[in-house]
Amino acid sequence: MKILVATVKPFAPAAINKIKSIVEDKGYEFLLLEKYETNDQLLDAVKDVDALIVRSDKITNEVLNAANNLKIVVRAGAGYDNVDLDSARAKDVVVMNTPGQNSNAVSELALGMMVYLARNKFQAKAGTELKDKKIGIHAYGNVGQNVARIAKGFGMDVFAYDPFVANESIEDDGVGAIDTVEELYGSCDYISLHIPANKHTINSINYDLLKNLPKGGTLVNTARKEVIDEEGLLKLMAERDDIKYISDIPPDRREDFERKFKDRVFFTPKKMGAQTMEANINAGVAAAKQIIRFLEEGDITFKVN
Ligand code: 3PG
């Protein structure tokens, strides 16, 4: 059995070492394709592998077609919008994610970017503090819960909206449960976004929703760029000089945002919320173990297709 790790954005070496020994200890062959530049390299590498570990790498119908022996793809991370689930299902390929494994890293970066912009990107001009500000968490999953934990440490007032989570379990964490998304956006100084990208959410963070933000409102996006209606946000930021936007996923219209609203936006150069050694180890090791449990015991916990 051959298990391939294929990532444009490489895991930390410590994570690769651990994945490799988990795979080889079980007598399987470990293969590695990192920082590949063309889809052809991926098509070639998957040719005779049985299992695949990826990050945000695009696993299209074409890739799945090229992988004749493939039985399982594990997306080492949370969001699996990069994998063609229908095509995988049609080919009897199991797709899994590794929920929760990188969520602390993403949450720390969300708060870190908030401090950075609140302090005017560390320029001399007086900034503001997070203490006593309201943060609204849009979707209370693994990352949202970690953001809540850290935000409380900053002394923020923490609220969350999630139609899929019972209000009682949000309130059990000492977080105010908000019943409508409009109310969340209308009442919080910071909105931290943690929704997945799917047909229901793409472009859903639009002008009509964002216009509810109170004066000085800041949108923090460590989810997916596709959920933002960039035209709508550009329009709102042109109309209101108090609105700010922070993301670790550079928007498609990055140049427009930076040229027009230089001091009110911050984007990391590449998507990097989950890019810590710890998150790489947690997600990579979980992926390797899930593959082995699947191959040896047929365990399909964490299957998403
Ligand atoms: C995720 O969905 O787990 C995060 O967005 C991290 O993505 P990455 O593995 O490409 O950094």
Coordinates of C-alpha atoms and ligand atoms in Angstrom, one line a residue:
M1 CA 0.0 0.0 0.0
K2 CA 1.3 3.4 -0.9
I3 CA 0.4 6.5 1.1
L4 CA 1.2 9.9 -0.5
V5 CA 1.3 13.3 1.1
A6 CA 0.8 15.9 -1.6
T7 CA 0.8 19.5 -0.5
V8 CA 1.6 22.7 -2.3
K9 CA 2.0 24.3 1.1
P10 CA 4.4 22.0 3.0
F11 CA 3.8 20.6 6.5
A12 CA 6.5 21.4 9.1
P13 CA 9.4 18.8 8.8
A14 CA 8.5 17.5 12.3
A15 CA 5.0 16.7 11.0
I16 CA 6.4 14.9 8.0
N17 CA 8.7 12.8 10.1
K18 CA 5.8 11.7 12.3
I19 CA 3.5 10.9 9.4
K20 CA 6.3 8.9 7.7
S21 CA 7.0 6.8 10.8
I22 CA 3.3 6.1 11.4
V23 CA 3.0 4.9 7.8
E24 CA 6.3 2.9 7.7
D25 CA 5.8 1.3 11.1
K26 CA 2.7 -0.3 9.6
G27 CA 4.7 -1.6 6.7
Y28 CA 3.2 0.8 4.1
E29 CA 5.2 2.9 1.6
F30 CA 5.4 6.6 2.3
L31 CA 5.6 9.1 -0.6
L32 CA 6.0 12.8 -0.6
L33 CA 5.2 15.5 -3.1
E34 CA 5.7 19.0 -1.8
K35 CA 5.6 22.5 -3.3
Y36 CA 4.5 21.2 -6.6
E37 CA 3.9 23.8 -9.3
T38 CA 1.7 22.1 -11.9
N39 CA -1.3 19.9 -11.8
D40 CA 0.5 17.5 -14.0
Q41 CA 3.0 16.8 -11.2
L42 CA 0.0 15.9 -8.9
L43 CA -1.6 13.8 -11.7
D44 CA 1.7 11.9 -12.1
A45 CA 2.2 11.4 -8.3
V46 CA -1.2 10.0 -7.6
K47 CA -1.1 7.3 -10.3
D48 CA -0.7 4.2 -8.2
V49 CA -1.3 5.4 -4.6
D50 CA -3.8 3.8 -2.3
A51 CA -4.3 6.8 0.0
L52 CA -3.7 10.5 -0.2
I53 CA -3.2 13.2 2.4
V54 CA -3.7 16.8 1.2
R55 CA -4.3 20.3 2.6
S56 CA -6.0 22.9 0.4
D57 CA -4.8 21.1 -2.7
K58 CA -7.5 20.8 -5.4
I59 CA -8.6 17.2 -5.7
T60 CA -10.6 17.4 -8.9
N61 CA -12.4 14.8 -11.0
E62 CA -9.3 14.8 -13.2
V63 CA -7.0 14.0 -10.2
L64 CA -9.4 11.3 -9.0
N65 CA -9.5 9.8 -12.5
A66 CA -5.7 9.6 -12.6
A67 CA -5.6 7.8 -9.3
N68 CA -6.7 4.3 -10.2
N69 CA -5.9 2.6 -6.9
L70 CA -7.1 5.4 -4.7
K71 CA -9.3 4.3 -1.8
I72 CA -9.2 7.3 0.6
V73 CA -8.3 11.0 0.6
V74 CA -7.8 12.8 3.9
R75 CA -7.9 16.5 3.9
A76 CA -5.6 17.3 6.9
G77 CA -7.7 20.2 8.1
A78 CA -11.2 21.3 8.5
G79 CA -12.7 22.6 5.2
Y80 CA -13.0 20.1 2.4
D81 CA -14.4 22.4 -0.3
N82 CA -11.2 21.6 -2.3
V83 CA -12.2 18.0 -2.9
D84 CA -14.7 17.0 -5.5
L85 CA -17.0 14.9 -3.2
D86 CA -19.4 13.8 -5.8
S87 CA -16.7 12.5 -8.1
A88 CA -15.0 10.7 -5.1
R89 CA -18.3 9.1 -4.1
A90 CA -18.9 7.9 -7.7
K91 CA -15.5 6.3 -7.7
D92 CA -15.9 4.8 -4.2
V93 CA -13.2 6.9 -2.8
V94 CA -13.7 7.8 0.9
V95 CA -13.0 11.5 1.8
M96 CA -12.3 12.6 5.4
N97 CA -11.2 15.7 7.2
T98 CA -9.5 16.0 10.5
P99 CA -11.8 18.4 12.4
G100 CA -10.4 20.4 15.3
Q101 CA -6.8 19.5 14.7
N102 CA -5.7 22.9 13.5
S103 CA -8.3 25.1 15.1
N104 CA -6.1 26.6 17.8
A105 CA -3.6 27.9 15.2
V106 CA -6.4 29.6 13.2
S107 CA -7.9 31.1 16.3
E108 CA -4.6 32.5 17.6
L109 CA -4.0 34.1 14.2
A110 CA -7.5 35.7 14.2
L111 CA -6.8 37.4 17.5
G112 CA -3.2 38.3 16.5
M113 CA -4.4 40.0 13.4
M114 CA -7.1 41.9 15.4
V115 CA -4.4 43.2 17.7
Y116 CA -2.2 44.2 14.8
L117 CA -4.9 46.3 13.1
A118 CA -6.2 47.7 16.4
R119 CA -2.7 49.0 17.0
N120 CA -2.5 50.6 13.5
K121 CA -0.1 47.9 12.2
F122 CA 2.4 48.9 15.0
Q123 CA 2.8 52.4 13.8
A124 CA 3.3 55.2 16.4
K125 CA -0.3 56.5 16.2
A126 CA -2.4 55.5 19.3
G127 CA -4.5 52.4 18.7
T128 CA -7.4 50.7 20.5
E129 CA -7.7 47.7 22.8
L130 CA -9.7 44.6 22.5
K131 CA -10.8 44.6 26.2
D132 CA -14.5 45.4 26.6
K133 CA -15.1 45.3 22.9
K134 CA -17.8 42.9 21.6
I135 CA -16.8 40.0 19.4
G136 CA -19.4 38.1 17.4
I137 CA -18.5 34.6 16.3
H138 CA -20.2 33.6 13.1
A139 CA -20.4 29.8 13.4
Y140 CA -19.6 28.1 16.7
G141 CA -17.6 25.1 15.6
N142 CA -14.0 24.1 16.6
V143 CA -12.4 27.4 15.5
G144 CA -15.2 29.5 16.8
Q145 CA -15.0 27.9 20.2
N146 CA -11.2 28.5 20.4
V147 CA -11.7 32.1 19.3
A148 CA -14.2 32.5 22.2
R149 CA -11.8 31.1 24.7
I150 CA -8.9 33.4 23.6
A151 CA -11.2 36.5 23.3
K152 CA -12.4 36.0 26.9
G153 CA -8.7 36.1 27.9
F154 CA -8.5 39.5 26.3
G155 CA -11.5 40.6 28.3
M156 CA -13.8 40.9 25.3
D157 CA -17.6 40.4 25.5
V158 CA -18.2 37.2 23.4
F159 CA -21.3 36.4 21.4
A160 CA -22.0 33.7 18.8
Y161 CA -24.5 32.9 16.1
D162 CA -24.9 29.3 14.9
P163 CA -28.2 27.8 13.7
F164 CA -26.7 24.3 14.0
V165 CA -25.6 24.6 17.6
A166 CA -28.1 24.7 20.5
N167 CA -28.2 28.1 22.3
E168 CA -27.7 26.2 25.6
S169 CA -24.4 24.7 24.6
I170 CA -23.2 28.2 23.5
E171 CA -24.4 29.7 26.8
D172 CA -22.7 26.9 28.7
D173 CA -19.4 28.3 27.5
G174 CA -20.2 31.7 28.9
V175 CA -20.9 33.0 25.4
G176 CA -24.0 35.0 24.5
A177 CA -26.1 33.1 22.0
I178 CA -27.6 35.4 19.3
D179 CA -30.6 34.3 17.4
T180 CA -30.2 36.0 14.0
V181 CA -27.2 36.7 11.9
E182 CA -28.3 40.3 11.4
E183 CA -28.4 40.8 15.1
L184 CA -24.9 39.4 15.5
Y185 CA -23.5 41.7 12.8
G186 CA -25.5 44.7 14.1
S187 CA -24.2 44.4 17.7
C188 CA -20.5 43.5 17.6
D189 CA -17.4 45.5 17.1
Y190 CA -15.6 42.5 15.6
I191 CA -17.1 39.7 13.6
S192 CA -15.0 36.5 13.4
L193 CA -16.1 34.4 10.5
H194 CA -15.9 30.5 10.7
I195 CA -18.5 29.3 8.2
P196 CA -17.5 26.7 5.5
A197 CA -17.6 27.5 1.8
N198 CA -20.5 25.7 0.2
K199 CA -23.4 26.4 -2.1
H200 CA -25.4 28.0 0.7
T201 CA -22.6 30.2 2.0
I202 CA -20.7 31.4 -1.1
N203 CA -21.0 35.2 -1.4
S204 CA -23.4 35.2 1.6
I205 CA -21.4 37.8 3.6
N206 CA -22.8 40.6 1.4
Y207 CA -23.5 44.3 1.5
D208 CA -27.0 43.9 3.1
L209 CA -25.5 41.9 6.0
L210 CA -22.3 43.9 6.4
K211 CA -24.1 47.3 6.4
N212 CA -25.5 46.3 9.9
L213 CA -22.0 46.6 11.4
P214 CA -21.8 49.3 14.1
K215 CA -19.4 52.2 13.8
G216 CA -15.8 51.0 13.6
G217 CA -16.9 47.4 12.8
T218 CA -14.2 45.0 11.8
L219 CA -14.7 41.8 9.8
V220 CA -12.2 39.1 10.5
N221 CA -12.1 36.3 8.0
T222 CA -10.1 33.2 8.7
A223 CA -12.7 31.0 6.9
R224 CA -12.8 31.1 3.1
K225 CA -12.5 34.1 0.7
E226 CA -15.4 32.7 -1.4
V227 CA -18.0 33.4 1.3
I228 CA -17.4 37.1 1.0
D229 CA -19.2 39.2 -1.6
E230 CA -16.1 41.2 -2.4
E231 CA -18.0 43.8 -4.5
G232 CA -20.4 44.4 -1.7
L233 CA -17.7 44.8 0.9
L234 CA -15.7 47.2 -1.4
K235 CA -18.9 49.2 -1.9
L236 CA -19.6 49.4 1.9
M237 CA -15.9 50.4 2.7
A238 CA -16.1 53.1 0.1
E239 CA -19.3 54.5 1.7
R240 CA -18.2 54.1 5.3
D241 CA -14.6 55.0 6.3
D242 CA -15.0 53.3 9.7
I243 CA -15.3 49.7 8.4
K244 CA -12.2 47.4 8.5
Y245 CA -11.4 44.0 6.9
I246 CA -8.8 41.5 8.1
S247 CA -8.1 38.1 6.5
D248 CA -5.5 35.4 6.3
I249 CA -6.9 34.5 2.9
P250 CA -6.0 37.3 0.5
P251 CA -9.2 38.4 -1.4
D252 CA -9.4 38.1 -5.2
R253 CA -9.6 42.0 -5.2
R254 CA -6.7 42.3 -2.9
E255 CA -5.1 45.2 -4.9
D256 CA -8.3 47.2 -4.9
F257 CA -8.8 46.7 -1.1
E258 CA -5.2 47.7 -0.4
R259 CA -5.1 50.7 -2.8
K260 CA -8.4 52.1 -1.6
F261 CA -8.4 51.3 2.1
K262 CA -4.7 50.9 3.0
D263 CA -5.0 51.5 6.7
R264 CA -8.3 49.6 7.1
V265 CA -7.3 46.3 5.7
F266 CA -4.7 43.6 6.5
F267 CA -4.1 40.4 4.6
T268 CA -1.4 37.8 5.1
P269 CA 0.6 37.1 2.0
K270 CA -0.7 33.5 1.8
K271 CA -3.4 31.5 3.6
M272 CA -1.7 30.8 6.8
G273 CA -4.1 30.4 9.7
A274 CA -3.2 26.7 10.1
Q275 CA 0.5 27.1 9.3
T276 CA 2.1 26.2 12.7
M277 CA 4.2 23.3 13.6
E278 CA 1.7 22.1 16.2
A279 CA -1.3 22.3 13.8
N280 CA 0.7 20.5 11.1
I281 CA 1.6 17.7 13.5
N282 CA -1.9 17.4 14.9
A283 CA -3.6 17.4 11.5
G284 CA -1.0 15.3 9.7
V285 CA -0.8 12.6 12.4
A286 CA -4.6 12.5 12.6
A287 CA -4.8 12.0 8.9
A288 CA -2.2 9.2 8.8
K289 CA -3.9 7.4 11.7
Q290 CA -7.3 7.8 10.1
I291 CA -6.0 6.3 6.9
I292 CA -4.5 3.3 8.7
R293 CA -7.7 2.7 10.7
F294 CA -9.7 2.8 7.5
L295 CA -7.3 0.5 5.6
E296 CA -7.1 -2.0 8.4
E297 CA -10.5 -1.8 10.1
G298 CA -12.8 -0.1 7.6
D299 CA -13.2 2.7 10.1
I300 CA -15.1 5.6 8.4
T301 CA -15.3 8.1 11.3
F302 CA -14.8 11.6 9.9
K303 CA -16.0 10.5 6.4
V304 CA -17.6 13.6 4.7
N305 CA -18.8 12.2 1.4
Ligands
3PG1 C1 -8.7 24.3 7.1 O1 -9.7 24.3 6.4 O2 -8.3 23.4 7.8 C2 -7.8 25.6 7.0 O3 -8.4 26.5 6.1 C3 -6.4 25.3 6.8 O4 -6.0 25.1 5.4 P1 -4.5 24.7 5.0 O5 -4.2 23.3 5.5 O6 -4.5 24.9 3.5 O7 -3.6 25.7 5.6

